[in-house]
């Protein structure tokens, strides 16, 4: 069972996403002192976000394991919402709609990870290559690591100003683009190793 491997790889990908976003912040504000100060300030702000993302990663894998076992998922759903960065910060009239969308995303993610959690190998990338064809695998990553659209869709209840919303969304988008570029390379390597 690759539950441990899925947990470790998912945590690593979330860590990479946070690091990429911090690099984007530094680049946005320039490479000199201003960029370093901005990155340092962003690091303090993203500490909580990083903790939330790591907890969410754990909840997602627990959810996928529950799907494999046919166990109830309600507690995982509640914890996922409690730790979701968008849901926690949203203060607008579309709370119910946001909750429905986030839970649908969790269900999709759980279903996509379930075959990997149940796979007989202890290597995440080998399990990915065994369970999904290359195009499907890349599509899964693109679907699950493209969350800037949620920030965009619910921006009016998230950001105090349009300018701040534009800046944050741009940073999230660029960070996600960088992570996805790395994931595409790693996925390609996994399928080459598997002989596909």
Coordinates of C-alpha atoms in Angstrom, one line a residue:
X1 CA 0.0 0.0 0.0
X2 CA 1.4 3.4 -1.0
X3 CA -0.5 5.5 1.5
X4 CA 2.8 6.5 3.1
X5 CA 4.4 7.3 -0.3
X6 CA 1.3 9.3 -1.4
X7 CA 1.4 11.2 1.9
X8 CA 5.1 12.0 1.6
X9 CA 4.9 13.0 -2.1
X10 CA 1.8 15.1 -1.6
X11 CA 3.4 16.9 1.3
X12 CA 6.5 17.5 -0.8
X13 CA 4.4 19.0 -3.7
X14 CA 2.7 21.3 -1.2
X15 CA 6.0 22.4 0.2
X16 CA 7.3 23.1 -3.4
X17 CA 4.1 25.1 -4.1
X18 CA 4.8 27.3 -1.0
X19 CA 8.5 27.8 -1.9
X20 CA 7.6 28.7 -5.5
X21 CA 5.1 31.3 -4.3
X22 CA 7.7 32.9 -2.0
X23 CA 10.1 33.0 -4.9
X24 CA 7.5 34.7 -7.0
X25 CA 6.9 37.3 -4.3
X26 CA 10.7 38.1 -4.2
X27 CA 10.7 38.3 -8.0
X28 CA 7.6 40.6 -8.0
X29 CA 9.4 43.1 -5.7
X30 CA 12.8 42.8 -7.3
X31 CA 15.9 40.9 -6.4
X32 CA 17.5 43.5 -4.2
X33 CA 16.7 44.6 -0.6
X34 CA 13.0 45.2 -1.4
X35 CA 12.6 41.7 -2.8
X36 CA 14.3 40.2 0.2
X37 CA 12.2 42.2 2.6
X38 CA 9.0 41.3 0.7
X39 CA 10.0 37.6 0.7
X40 CA 10.7 37.8 4.4
X41 CA 7.4 39.4 5.1
X42 CA 5.6 36.9 2.9
X43 CA 7.4 34.1 4.7
X44 CA 5.8 35.1 7.9
X45 CA 2.4 35.4 6.3
X46 CA 2.7 32.1 4.5
X47 CA 3.8 30.2 7.6
X48 CA 0.1 29.7 8.6
X49 CA -0.9 29.1 5.0
X50 CA 1.8 26.4 4.8
X51 CA 0.6 24.8 8.0
X52 CA -2.9 24.8 6.7
X53 CA -1.8 23.3 3.3
X54 CA 0.2 20.6 5.1
X55 CA -2.8 19.7 7.3
X56 CA -5.0 19.7 4.2
X57 CA -2.5 17.3 2.5
X58 CA -2.9 14.9 5.4
X59 CA -6.7 15.2 5.4
X60 CA -6.8 14.5 1.6
X61 CA -4.7 11.3 1.9
X62 CA -6.8 10.2 4.9
X63 CA -9.9 10.9 2.8
X64 CA -8.5 8.8 -0.1
X65 CA -7.6 6.0 2.4
X66 CA -11.2 6.1 3.7
X67 CA -12.5 5.8 0.1
X68 CA -10.3 2.7 -0.4
X69 CA -11.6 1.2 2.8
X70 CA -15.2 2.2 2.1
X71 CA -15.1 4.1 5.5
X72 CA -17.1 7.2 6.3
X73 CA -15.6 10.5 5.0
X74 CA -17.7 13.1 6.9
X75 CA -15.0 13.9 9.6
X76 CA -12.4 14.3 6.8
X77 CA -14.7 16.7 4.9
X78 CA -15.3 18.8 8.0
X79 CA -11.6 19.0 8.8
X80 CA -10.8 19.8 5.1
X81 CA -13.1 22.8 5.3
X82 CA -11.8 24.0 8.7
X83 CA -8.2 24.1 7.3
X84 CA -9.0 25.3 3.8
X85 CA -7.2 28.7 3.3
X86 CA -10.0 30.1 1.0
X87 CA -12.9 28.8 3.1
X88 CA -11.4 30.1 6.4
X89 CA -10.9 33.6 5.0
X90 CA -14.0 33.9 2.9
X91 CA -16.5 36.5 4.1
X92 CA -19.1 36.8 1.4
X93 CA -22.6 35.8 0.5
X94 CA -21.6 32.6 -1.4
X95 CA -20.5 30.5 1.6
X96 CA -22.7 27.6 0.7
X97 CA -21.6 27.6 -2.9
X98 CA -17.9 27.7 -1.9
X99 CA -18.4 24.8 0.5
X100 CA -20.1 22.7 -2.2
X101 CA -17.3 23.4 -4.7
X102 CA -14.5 22.6 -2.2
X103 CA -16.1 19.4 -1.1
X104 CA -16.6 18.3 -4.7
X105 CA -12.9 19.1 -5.3
X106 CA -12.0 16.9 -2.2
X107 CA -14.2 14.1 -3.5
X108 CA -12.5 14.2 -7.0
X109 CA -9.1 14.4 -5.4
X110 CA -9.9 11.4 -3.1
X111 CA -11.1 9.3 -6.0
X112 CA -8.0 10.2 -8.0
X113 CA -5.6 9.3 -5.2
X114 CA -7.5 6.2 -4.0
X115 CA -5.9 3.9 -6.7
X116 CA -2.4 5.2 -5.7
X117 CA -3.1 4.6 -2.0
X118 CA -4.2 1.1 -2.7
X119 CA -1.4 0.3 -5.1
X120 CA 1.0 -2.5 -4.1
X121 CA 4.2 -0.5 -4.7
X122 CA 5.8 1.9 -2.2
X123 CA 6.8 4.4 -4.9
X124 CA 4.4 7.2 -5.7
X125 CA 5.6 7.8 -9.2
X126 CA 5.7 4.1 -10.1
X127 CA 2.2 3.7 -8.8
X128 CA 1.1 6.7 -10.8
X129 CA 2.6 5.2 -14.0
X130 CA 0.9 1.8 -13.2
X131 CA -2.5 3.2 -12.5
X132 CA -2.9 6.0 -15.0
X133 CA -1.8 6.7 -18.6
X134 CA 0.6 9.7 -19.0
X135 CA -2.1 12.1 -20.3
X136 CA -4.5 11.3 -17.5
X137 CA -1.8 11.7 -14.9
X138 CA -0.8 15.1 -16.1
X139 CA -4.5 16.1 -16.3
X140 CA -4.9 15.1 -12.7
X141 CA -2.1 17.3 -11.5
X142 CA -3.3 20.2 -13.6
X143 CA -6.8 19.9 -12.1
X144 CA -5.7 19.6 -8.5
X145 CA -2.8 22.1 -8.5
X146 CA -4.7 24.9 -10.3
X147 CA -6.5 26.4 -7.4
X148 CA -6.0 30.1 -8.3
X149 CA -9.3 29.9 -10.1
X150 CA -11.0 29.4 -6.6
X151 CA -9.3 32.6 -5.4
X152 CA -10.5 34.4 -8.6
X153 CA -14.1 33.1 -8.4
X154 CA -14.5 34.1 -4.7
X155 CA -12.2 37.1 -4.7
X156 CA -14.9 39.6 -3.5
X157 CA -15.3 37.8 -0.2
X158 CA -11.5 37.2 0.2
X159 CA -9.7 40.5 -0.5
X160 CA -10.2 43.9 0.9
X161 CA -9.3 45.5 -2.4
X162 CA -9.2 44.6 -6.1
X163 CA -5.5 45.6 -6.3
X164 CA -4.5 43.2 -3.5
X165 CA -6.7 40.4 -5.0
X166 CA -5.0 40.9 -8.4
X167 CA -1.5 40.7 -6.8
X168 CA -2.3 37.6 -4.7
X169 CA -4.0 35.7 -7.5
X170 CA -1.0 36.5 -9.9
X171 CA 1.4 35.1 -7.3
X172 CA -0.6 32.0 -6.7
X173 CA -1.0 31.4 -10.5
X174 CA 2.8 31.8 -11.1
X175 CA 3.7 29.6 -8.2
X176 CA 1.3 26.9 -9.5
X177 CA 2.7 27.2 -13.0
X178 CA 6.2 26.6 -11.7
X179 CA 5.1 23.6 -9.6
X180 CA 3.2 22.1 -12.6
X181 CA 6.2 22.5 -14.8
X182 CA 8.3 20.5 -12.3
X183 CA 5.5 17.9 -11.9
X184 CA 5.3 17.4 -15.7
X185 CA 9.0 16.7 -15.8
X186 CA 8.8 14.2 -12.9
X187 CA 5.8 12.6 -14.5
X188 CA 7.6 12.2 -17.8
X189 CA 10.6 10.6 -16.0
X190 CA 8.3 8.2 -14.2
X191 CA 6.7 7.1 -17.5
X192 CA 10.1 6.7 -19.2
X193 CA 11.3 4.5 -16.3
X194 CA 8.1 2.5 -16.7
X195 CA 8.8 2.1 -20.4
X196 CA 5.9 4.1 -21.7

